[in-house]
Amino acid sequence: MNKFFVILFFLSIVSGSSIIAGNKIPQLGKDPINKVISAMTLEEKAQLLVGLGQSKITNTDYIVSGAAGMTISIPRLGIPSTVEADGPAGLRIDPRRADDSKTYYCTGFPIATLLSSTWNTDLVKEVGAAMGNEVLEYGCDVLLAPGMNIHRNPLCGRNFEYYSEDPLLTGKIAAAMVNGVQSQGVGTSIKHFAANNQETFRTQNSSNISQRALRELYLKGFEIAVKESHPWTIMSSYNKINGVYTQEDYSLLTSLLREDWGYKGIVMTDWTDLRNTISQVHAGNDLMMPGKSDQVKEIVLAVKSGELSISDVDRNVKRMLEFIIKTPRFKKYNYTNDPDFKSHASITRKSADEGIILLKNDDNTLPLKTESGKIALFGVGSYNFLAGGTGSGNVHKAYVINLAQGLKNAGFELQPKLNSFYEKYIEAEDVQIKELNGKSAWWQVFMPEEAKIIPEYIENRAKDSEVAVITFSRSSGEGFDRHKTEGDFLLTKNERNILENVTKSFHAVNKKVVVVLNIGGVIETASWKNLPDAIILAWQPGQEGGNSVADIIKGNVNPSGKLTMTFPVSYSDVPSSKNFPSDYQGEKFNTDKKDIGYTDYDEGLWIGYRYFNTFDKSVSYPFGYGLSYTTFDYAAAKIKKSGKSYTVDVKITNTGKVAGKEVAELYISAPKGKLEKPAMELKSFAKTKLLQPGESEMVTMTFNLLDLASFDESLNSWITDKGKYKVSIGSSVQDVRQTIFFDVKTMLKEKVKAKI
Ligand code: GLC
């Protein structure tokens, strides 16, 4: 090569310019993607499919310290790195950086379960936009959220990061979240695809599920989210389905996801160790996260040996480049590291206000008047309020407003003796979430001393306070499932003691008792809910949690949250309790152990209200239930059909004395047919605006013929039978207010390709 070209070559390398030896090196975004691909070496292609890995770069090398992962940059082709960061309750990055006095806290939004409890897709979209703004302004490209696995069992350690026992509600809320986050020009990663419904032995456990239960329950939410929000990425889960790793399952990641559903984005693995990289690439897993350097070598060697076809590699590389072009980092967005925290805090508070659920309110105990005298505030959780759960779903927040602060901010006076009693203890003990031998995490809710002095101590409080509020807290997180025992699903003896003593002493002097549940998942309530006068389900409501609970207690906000899962009378009533590692004591994991190496979803479709309602089993609190400070009337329901779509209108009127919002739920009962079906299935829902007393709103709910279909395994098809269908519209699955009927005159059949 003559001197001129040598100089030119050198200059092009040094300047990263795109001219070499007279030919222009294609640049991503400037030249057609196929040209860029043809200019890539096999090594470069392999590198693009493998994350930068945590091992290879320390946090200081991360463009955004504390992010979960990155993709590689290939400057000569104009391909930048991208940054992927958790999680479902807000952006998770390191709050501090070496040699940097600035802090990088993020807003701790409410947990996913609370957001779905709002049943308000517009509000969830607004929360998503706020989260997306933090992702953008902190220089990340993808938020590894929302988590959206079905609440198959109350004890899954990550239910707080997920939405519901119902796939329609899950899908609609997830789509709202994705649309919100992506409205800011950053991506999402709906996860964990799919059927990752337990944490125990999650990296090897096989979820053994029928095709029908898979399609109708465990995949349906993802299908809705893919079709209604187009997530930039999907995260393939750790587990297997029917013995095959999801990350290596061509029928799941290509036949179903791309061919049946038309998904256009990329699939990245959950943060997996080295597995069968070749199968992952072939299956349609575009990005191996966090990425191990061996994987690059494996891909190169496999292509050279013919074990892996270059067309699979090029297919995945193309999708990666199409993804990278969308990212703020590719667009060289000049992020500020200064998101709008003030407005995000108010969105957090507003969304928590709407997701908190009023479970009980005898004799209108709530709202409390601020002049109602001192509040005797019991429970460590009242002073150390849980904003969220643990693991990658946790956010490094600048603060958490606890319930004591929230009540004071709202103008209530607290009984100072109790205040100092708990605050001294918390300071001294520095109460943290206790990992009980790594089996589960729960909050040490009461101090040992409290157990000794409860009787007379509480009688005095009943004399010098006007009302008692007790907080019960529970936490859990990634990697561990919860337990059906005391301190987790059940109250501890201490908790029951204090509840019984407080209610006895306060009721003896005609004073009220309010329980606040600061929990991430379902607990047992039937055996004690008769004791207090009111019960507020606060979930883990984010960093403004104490203010939100106080908003409800004071009546600044009329509660409008509704349950997105069933609270059973006892754990053993739950069908999946027969196939779930609820009393796993941490003995050695092995793949041939029931519920550990494999979990048989023998219950099929009988999850949550689909079971309790169909077989008329009693529950403590039903799906879709939540009280208000006002009452609502439903009237004039009517249905219209246009083509394959149906529209149902119903008039909701506020018949009470205070303004409030109502969630109307629409359930469908199908005619008897070849397949056994749940008695009722949620097919649509709508939340009213804030209705003033006497005010009405005509709400509209829609569904289509395919939404009514059941999956017939023998035909590998969705089938909507002919016949008479019943539409039940109500305030919960057990509180139907309007019923109408319609006929389907011709059966609908839609065959699908994939078999998982
Ligand atoms: C974790 C989680 C996943 C998270 C990822 C990155 O193992 O399962 O939800 O996004 O790793 O932290």
Tab-separated table of C-alpha atoms in Angstrom, residues 193-536:
chain	number	residue	atom	x	y	z
A	193	PHE	CA	-39.942	-13.941	30.125
A	194	ALA	CA	-41.460	-16.306	31.074
A	195	ALA	CA	-43.103	-18.257	33.929
A	196	ASN	CA	-40.514	-17.150	36.507
A	197	ASN	CA	-43.008	-17.488	39.377
A	198	GLN	CA	-40.694	-18.549	42.191
A	199	GLU	CA	-37.246	-17.519	43.393
A	200	THR	CA	-36.153	-20.831	44.916
A	201	PHE	CA	-33.529	-22.403	42.649
A	202	ARG	CA	-34.645	-20.005	39.919
A	203	THR	CA	-31.564	-20.606	37.749
A	204	GLN	CA	-32.332	-24.303	37.319
A	205	ASN	CA	-35.988	-24.741	38.220
A	206	SER	CA	-38.262	-25.958	35.445
A	207	SER	CA	-41.789	-24.543	35.426
A	208	ASN	CA	-43.781	-27.492	34.086
A	209	ILE	CA	-46.931	-25.990	32.610
A	210	SER	CA	-49.680	-27.057	30.204
A	211	GLN	CA	-49.841	-25.194	26.895
A	212	ARG	CA	-53.239	-23.794	27.835
A	213	ALA	CA	-52.159	-22.406	31.211
A	214	LEU	CA	-49.021	-21.019	29.563
A	215	ARG	CA	-50.917	-19.224	26.835
A	216	GLU	CA	-53.929	-18.047	28.876
A	217	LEU	CA	-52.093	-17.101	32.099
A	218	TYR	CA	-48.288	-16.951	32.018
A	219	LEU	CA	-47.735	-15.590	28.488
A	220	LYS	CA	-50.923	-13.554	27.999
A	221	GLY	CA	-49.714	-10.486	29.946
A	222	PHE	CA	-46.484	-10.405	27.936
A	223	GLU	CA	-48.507	-10.764	24.715
A	224	ILE	CA	-50.668	-7.762	25.613
A	225	ALA	CA	-47.602	-5.695	26.548
A	226	VAL	CA	-45.753	-6.618	23.338
A	227	LYS	CA	-48.727	-5.763	21.147
A	228	GLU	CA	-49.823	-2.612	23.004
A	229	SER	CA	-46.493	-1.007	23.897
A	230	HIS	CA	-43.637	-2.422	21.767
A	231	PRO	CA	-40.958	-2.689	24.478
A	232	TRP	CA	-37.461	-2.103	23.101
A	233	THR	CA	-36.236	-5.215	24.910
A	234	ILE	CA	-37.518	-8.342	26.650
A	235	MET	CA	-35.570	-10.146	29.365
A	236	SER	CA	-35.537	-13.935	29.059
A	237	SER	CA	-35.803	-15.522	32.487
A	238	TYR	CA	-33.414	-17.754	34.446
A	239	ASN	CA	-35.751	-20.736	34.600
A	240	LYS	CA	-36.784	-23.502	32.272
A	241	ILE	CA	-40.258	-24.102	30.902
A	242	ASN	CA	-41.085	-27.786	30.488
A	243	GLY	CA	-37.418	-28.672	30.806
A	244	VAL	CA	-35.991	-26.173	28.317
A	245	TYR	CA	-34.218	-22.984	29.390
A	246	THR	CA	-36.289	-20.042	28.162
A	247	GLN	CA	-33.032	-18.440	27.036
A	248	GLU	CA	-32.382	-21.371	24.701
A	249	ASP	CA	-35.938	-21.970	23.588
A	250	TYR	CA	-36.344	-21.241	19.868
A	251	SER	CA	-40.080	-21.951	20.008
A	252	LEU	CA	-40.491	-19.325	22.750
A	253	LEU	CA	-38.084	-16.620	21.564
A	254	THR	CA	-38.587	-16.941	17.813
A	255	SER	CA	-41.670	-18.965	16.842
A	256	LEU	CA	-43.937	-17.485	19.515
A	257	LEU	CA	-42.390	-14.077	20.192
A	258	ARG	CA	-41.492	-13.090	16.648
A	259	GLU	CA	-43.652	-15.199	14.394
A	260	ASP	CA	-46.865	-15.471	16.445
A	261	TRP	CA	-46.698	-12.095	18.171
A	262	GLY	CA	-44.665	-10.040	15.663
A	263	TYR	CA	-42.192	-8.731	18.259
A	264	LYS	CA	-39.525	-6.485	16.701
A	265	GLY	CA	-37.195	-5.603	19.576
A	266	ILE	CA	-34.293	-7.495	21.144
A	267	VAL	CA	-34.204	-10.219	23.757
A	268	MET	CA	-31.529	-10.051	26.451
A	269	THR	CA	-30.921	-12.758	29.023
A	270	ASP	CA	-31.369	-12.243	32.723
A	271	TRP	CA	-27.961	-11.961	34.412
A	272	THR	CA	-27.014	-15.548	33.768
A	273	ASP	CA	-23.758	-17.440	34.236
A	274	LEU	CA	-22.225	-19.251	31.279
A	275	ARG	CA	-24.793	-21.569	29.735
A	276	ASN	CA	-25.155	-22.883	26.186
A	277	THR	CA	-24.304	-19.681	24.324
A	278	ILE	CA	-24.786	-21.265	20.908
A	279	SER	CA	-28.312	-22.388	21.747
A	280	GLN	CA	-29.040	-18.943	23.189
A	281	VAL	CA	-27.950	-17.195	19.985
A	282	HIS	CA	-29.810	-19.647	17.769
A	283	ALA	CA	-32.982	-19.436	19.885
A	284	GLY	CA	-33.188	-15.681	19.278
A	285	ASN	CA	-31.518	-14.369	22.412
A	286	ASP	CA	-29.841	-11.286	20.920
A	287	LEU	CA	-27.806	-10.213	23.937
A	288	MET	CA	-26.152	-12.333	26.611
A	289	MET	CA	-26.100	-10.442	29.918
A	290	PRO	CA	-24.110	-9.561	31.905
A	291	GLY	CA	-21.779	-11.197	29.400
A	292	LYS	CA	-18.719	-13.372	29.849
A	293	SER	CA	-15.665	-12.997	27.589
A	294	ASP	CA	-15.678	-16.762	26.860
A	295	GLN	CA	-18.994	-16.272	25.120
A	296	VAL	CA	-17.418	-14.117	22.395
A	297	LYS	CA	-14.854	-16.827	21.695
A	298	GLU	CA	-17.585	-19.509	21.727
A	299	ILE	CA	-19.606	-17.668	19.096
A	300	VAL	CA	-16.589	-17.109	16.826
A	301	LEU	CA	-15.463	-20.741	17.058
A	302	ALA	CA	-19.010	-22.068	16.580
A	303	VAL	CA	-19.486	-20.068	13.383
A	304	LYS	CA	-16.094	-21.191	12.088
A	305	SER	CA	-16.899	-24.831	12.877
A	306	GLY	CA	-20.383	-24.548	11.350
A	307	GLU	CA	-22.077	-25.346	14.690
A	308	LEU	CA	-23.708	-21.910	14.591
A	309	SER	CA	-24.940	-20.371	11.349
A	310	ILE	CA	-23.720	-16.887	10.470
A	311	SER	CA	-27.318	-16.087	9.465
A	312	ASP	CA	-28.395	-16.488	13.121
A	313	VAL	CA	-25.557	-14.201	14.182
A	314	ASP	CA	-26.357	-11.604	11.507
A	315	ARG	CA	-30.073	-11.752	12.394
A	316	ASN	CA	-29.278	-10.974	16.042
A	317	VAL	CA	-26.643	-8.344	15.137
A	318	LYS	CA	-29.201	-6.584	12.929
A	319	ARG	CA	-31.687	-6.428	15.803
A	320	MET	CA	-28.972	-5.156	18.129
A	321	LEU	CA	-28.067	-2.349	15.712
A	322	GLU	CA	-31.750	-1.457	15.243
A	323	PHE	CA	-31.982	-1.249	19.048
A	324	ILE	CA	-28.791	0.808	19.490
A	325	ILE	CA	-29.899	3.397	16.923
A	326	LYS	CA	-32.916	4.210	19.146
A	327	THR	CA	-30.854	4.893	22.279
A	328	PRO	CA	-30.058	8.337	23.719
A	329	ARG	CA	-26.400	7.352	23.788
A	330	PHE	CA	-26.424	6.768	20.021
A	331	LYS	CA	-28.185	10.113	19.620
A	332	LYS	CA	-25.485	11.677	21.782
A	333	TYR	CA	-28.124	13.044	24.189
A	334	ASN	CA	-26.500	15.517	26.524
A	335	TYR	CA	-27.854	14.235	29.851
A	336	THR	CA	-27.870	16.577	32.852
A	337	ASN	CA	-27.436	14.186	35.837
A	338	ASP	CA	-30.152	16.372	37.317
A	339	PRO	CA	-33.634	14.854	36.893
A	340	ASP	CA	-36.725	16.683	38.113
A	341	PHE	CA	-36.861	15.071	41.562
A	342	LYS	CA	-39.459	17.471	42.947
A	343	SER	CA	-42.086	16.575	40.380
A	344	HIS	CA	-41.156	12.892	40.588
A	345	ALA	CA	-41.682	12.936	44.352
A	346	SER	CA	-45.164	14.356	43.880
A	347	ILE	CA	-45.965	11.744	41.225
A	348	THR	CA	-44.751	9.078	43.639
A	349	ARG	CA	-47.029	10.417	46.361
A	350	LYS	CA	-49.991	10.794	43.986
A	351	SER	CA	-49.629	7.268	42.622
A	352	ALA	CA	-49.252	5.801	46.116
A	353	ASP	CA	-52.382	7.720	47.190
A	354	GLU	CA	-54.309	5.917	44.423
A	355	GLY	CA	-52.830	2.464	44.989
A	356	ILE	CA	-53.405	2.228	48.731
A	357	ILE	CA	-56.388	-0.033	49.467
A	358	LEU	CA	-58.918	0.418	52.258
A	359	LEU	CA	-59.785	-3.108	53.416
A	360	LYS	CA	-61.927	-2.288	56.442
A	361	ASN	CA	-63.536	0.851	57.866
A	362	ASP	CA	-66.166	-0.022	60.483
A	363	ASP	CA	-68.418	2.850	61.649
A	364	ASN	CA	-66.469	5.227	59.423
A	365	THR	CA	-63.460	5.110	61.708
A	366	LEU	CA	-61.563	6.800	58.908
A	367	PRO	CA	-60.861	9.491	57.972
A	368	LEU	CA	-59.575	10.710	61.357
A	369	LYS	CA	-60.045	14.331	62.351
A	370	THR	CA	-56.726	16.021	63.160
A	371	GLU	CA	-58.326	17.502	66.247
A	372	SER	CA	-59.113	13.936	67.322
A	373	GLY	CA	-56.285	14.095	69.854
A	374	LYS	CA	-53.085	12.125	70.063
A	375	ILE	CA	-52.364	9.077	67.943
A	376	ALA	CA	-50.686	6.172	69.761
A	377	LEU	CA	-48.474	4.899	66.961
A	378	PHE	CA	-47.282	1.309	67.451
A	379	GLY	CA	-44.983	-0.928	65.404
A	380	VAL	CA	-41.369	-0.463	64.341
A	381	GLY	CA	-42.625	-0.182	60.786
A	382	SER	CA	-44.413	3.052	61.687
A	383	TYR	CA	-41.036	4.643	62.345
A	384	ASN	CA	-39.010	2.682	59.821
A	385	PHE	CA	-41.509	2.509	56.971
A	386	LEU	CA	-40.714	0.182	54.052
A	387	ALA	CA	-40.703	2.056	50.755
A	388	GLY	CA	-39.956	-1.028	48.653
A	389	GLY	CA	-38.485	-4.529	48.569
A	390	THR	CA	-34.903	-5.790	48.322
A	391	GLY	CA	-32.629	-6.954	45.508
A	392	SER	CA	-32.417	-5.430	42.033
A	393	GLY	CA	-35.935	-4.039	42.597
A	394	ASN	CA	-34.639	-1.733	45.322
A	395	VAL	CA	-33.760	1.912	44.594
A	396	HIS	CA	-31.111	4.028	46.322
A	397	LYS	CA	-33.410	6.770	47.582
A	398	ALA	CA	-32.450	10.085	49.161
A	399	TYR	CA	-35.101	9.670	51.880
A	400	VAL	CA	-38.180	7.738	53.005
A	401	ILE	CA	-41.020	9.519	54.793
A	402	ASN	CA	-42.078	7.141	57.565
A	403	LEU	CA	-45.601	7.004	58.949
A	404	ALA	CA	-44.763	9.041	62.053
A	405	GLN	CA	-43.421	11.860	59.886
A	406	GLY	CA	-46.327	11.555	57.462
A	407	LEU	CA	-48.899	11.847	60.251
A	408	LYS	CA	-47.086	14.840	61.759
A	409	ASN	CA	-46.853	16.477	58.309
A	410	ALA	CA	-50.622	16.020	58.024
A	411	GLY	CA	-51.157	17.879	61.306
A	412	PHE	CA	-51.740	14.942	63.637
A	413	GLU	CA	-50.266	14.887	67.143
A	414	LEU	CA	-48.506	11.661	68.154
A	415	GLN	CA	-48.273	10.271	71.658
A	416	PRO	CA	-44.684	11.378	72.423
A	417	LYS	CA	-44.008	8.517	74.853
A	418	LEU	CA	-44.462	5.915	72.107
A	419	ASN	CA	-42.603	7.991	69.606
A	420	SER	CA	-39.461	8.204	71.715
A	421	PHE	CA	-39.861	4.562	72.777
A	422	TYR	CA	-39.637	3.327	69.218
A	423	GLU	CA	-37.231	5.900	67.889
A	424	LYS	CA	-34.751	5.175	70.669
A	425	TYR	CA	-34.988	1.489	69.864
A	426	ILE	CA	-34.571	1.963	66.166
A	427	GLU	CA	-31.536	4.205	66.672
A	428	ALA	CA	-29.994	1.788	69.128
A	429	GLU	CA	-30.686	-1.325	67.196
A	430	ASP	CA	-30.262	0.250	63.785
A	431	VAL	CA	-33.112	-1.998	62.718
A	432	GLN	CA	-32.378	-3.348	59.262
A	433	ILE	CA	-34.197	-5.941	57.234
A	434	LYS	CA	-33.086	-9.178	58.823
A	435	GLU	CA	-32.078	-11.966	56.428
A	436	LEU	CA	-33.106	-15.042	58.406
A	437	ASN	CA	-30.345	-17.445	57.270
A	438	GLY	CA	-30.910	-16.152	53.758
A	439	LYS	CA	-34.271	-17.879	53.647
A	440	SER	CA	-36.455	-14.830	53.771
A	441	ALA	CA	-36.270	-11.222	54.754
A	442	TRP	CA	-38.777	-9.794	57.194
A	443	TRP	CA	-38.911	-6.745	59.347
A	444	GLN	CA	-38.195	-7.168	63.085
A	445	VAL	CA	-41.527	-5.573	63.829
A	446	PHE	CA	-41.485	-5.366	67.591
A	447	MET	CA	-38.833	-4.869	70.180
A	448	PRO	CA	-38.186	-7.683	72.659
A	449	GLU	CA	-38.849	-5.249	75.543
A	450	GLU	CA	-42.259	-4.457	74.130
A	451	ALA	CA	-43.368	-8.053	74.678
A	452	LYS	CA	-42.782	-7.692	78.430
A	453	ILE	CA	-44.535	-4.403	79.095
A	454	ILE	CA	-47.461	-4.565	76.722
A	455	PRO	CA	-50.504	-4.867	79.055
A	456	GLU	CA	-50.122	-1.976	81.466
A	457	TYR	CA	-48.098	0.089	78.995
A	458	ILE	CA	-50.938	-0.033	76.503
A	459	GLU	CA	-53.665	0.648	79.082
A	460	ASN	CA	-51.876	3.915	79.840
A	461	ARG	CA	-51.651	4.719	76.153
A	462	ALA	CA	-55.374	4.076	75.800
A	463	LYS	CA	-55.903	6.673	78.546
A	464	ASP	CA	-53.558	9.351	77.144
A	465	SER	CA	-54.257	8.870	73.403
A	466	GLU	CA	-57.410	9.148	71.317
A	467	VAL	CA	-56.756	6.473	68.668
A	468	ALA	CA	-54.203	3.706	68.048
A	469	VAL	CA	-52.456	2.991	64.770
A	470	ILE	CA	-50.359	-0.184	64.391
A	471	THR	CA	-48.111	-0.940	61.429
A	472	PHE	CA	-47.278	-4.495	60.413
A	473	SER	CA	-44.386	-4.653	57.923
A	474	ARG	CA	-43.058	-7.355	55.674
A	475	SER	CA	-40.296	-7.352	53.119
A	476	SER	CA	-38.926	-9.834	50.600
A	477	GLY	CA	-36.736	-9.766	47.582
A	478	GLU	CA	-34.936	-11.370	44.733
A	479	GLY	CA	-33.389	-14.778	45.203
A	480	PHE	CA	-35.607	-15.987	48.051
A	481	ASP	CA	-39.245	-16.967	48.388
A	482	ARG	CA	-41.302	-16.158	51.467
A	483	HIS	CA	-42.488	-18.587	54.112
A	484	LYS	CA	-45.980	-19.613	55.194
A	485	THR	CA	-44.903	-19.344	58.837
A	486	GLU	CA	-45.033	-16.684	61.575
A	487	GLY	CA	-43.195	-13.502	60.792
A	488	ASP	CA	-43.913	-13.868	57.136
A	489	PHE	CA	-47.284	-15.029	55.867
A	490	LEU	CA	-48.585	-15.226	59.457
A	491	LEU	CA	-48.364	-12.569	62.188
A	492	THR	CA	-45.794	-13.294	64.886
A	493	LYS	CA	-46.946	-13.990	68.438
A	494	ASN	CA	-45.657	-10.512	69.353
A	495	GLU	CA	-47.699	-8.891	66.604
A	496	ARG	CA	-50.834	-10.779	67.570
A	497	ASN	CA	-50.189	-9.926	71.232
A	498	ILE	CA	-49.925	-6.248	70.623
A	499	LEU	CA	-52.969	-6.229	68.343
A	500	GLU	CA	-55.089	-8.049	70.921
A	501	ASN	CA	-53.897	-5.876	73.798
A	502	VAL	CA	-54.268	-2.624	71.905
A	503	THR	CA	-57.763	-3.427	70.662
A	504	LYS	CA	-58.840	-4.652	74.118
A	505	SER	CA	-57.520	-1.561	75.916
A	506	PHE	CA	-58.657	1.029	73.376
A	507	HIS	CA	-62.076	-0.563	72.826
A	508	ALA	CA	-62.555	-0.693	76.619
A	509	VAL	CA	-62.572	3.108	76.571
A	510	ASN	CA	-64.459	3.358	73.254
A	511	LYS	CA	-61.424	4.358	71.230
A	512	LYS	CA	-60.583	3.104	67.747
A	513	VAL	CA	-57.708	1.023	66.359
A	514	VAL	CA	-56.339	1.246	62.797
A	515	VAL	CA	-53.950	-1.340	61.287
A	516	VAL	CA	-51.618	-0.337	58.459
A	517	LEU	CA	-50.153	-3.173	56.333
A	518	ASN	CA	-46.783	-2.077	54.983
A	519	ILE	CA	-46.137	-5.270	53.010
A	520	GLY	CA	-44.916	-6.390	49.586
A	521	GLY	CA	-47.206	-9.400	49.242
A	522	VAL	CA	-50.234	-11.188	50.611
A	523	ILE	CA	-50.306	-12.115	54.316
A	524	GLU	CA	-52.873	-13.945	56.417
A	525	THR	CA	-55.660	-11.594	57.552
A	526	ALA	CA	-58.773	-13.711	58.228
A	527	SER	CA	-57.845	-14.723	61.780
A	528	TRP	CA	-57.375	-11.174	63.090
A	529	LYS	CA	-59.169	-8.717	60.798
A	530	ASN	CA	-62.178	-8.675	63.150
A	531	LEU	CA	-60.069	-7.011	65.884
A	532	PRO	CA	-59.219	-3.527	64.519
A	533	ASP	CA	-61.811	-0.998	63.378
A	534	ALA	CA	-60.010	-0.165	60.132
A	535	ILE	CA	-57.341	-1.750	57.950
A	536	ILE	CA	-55.293	0.122	55.351
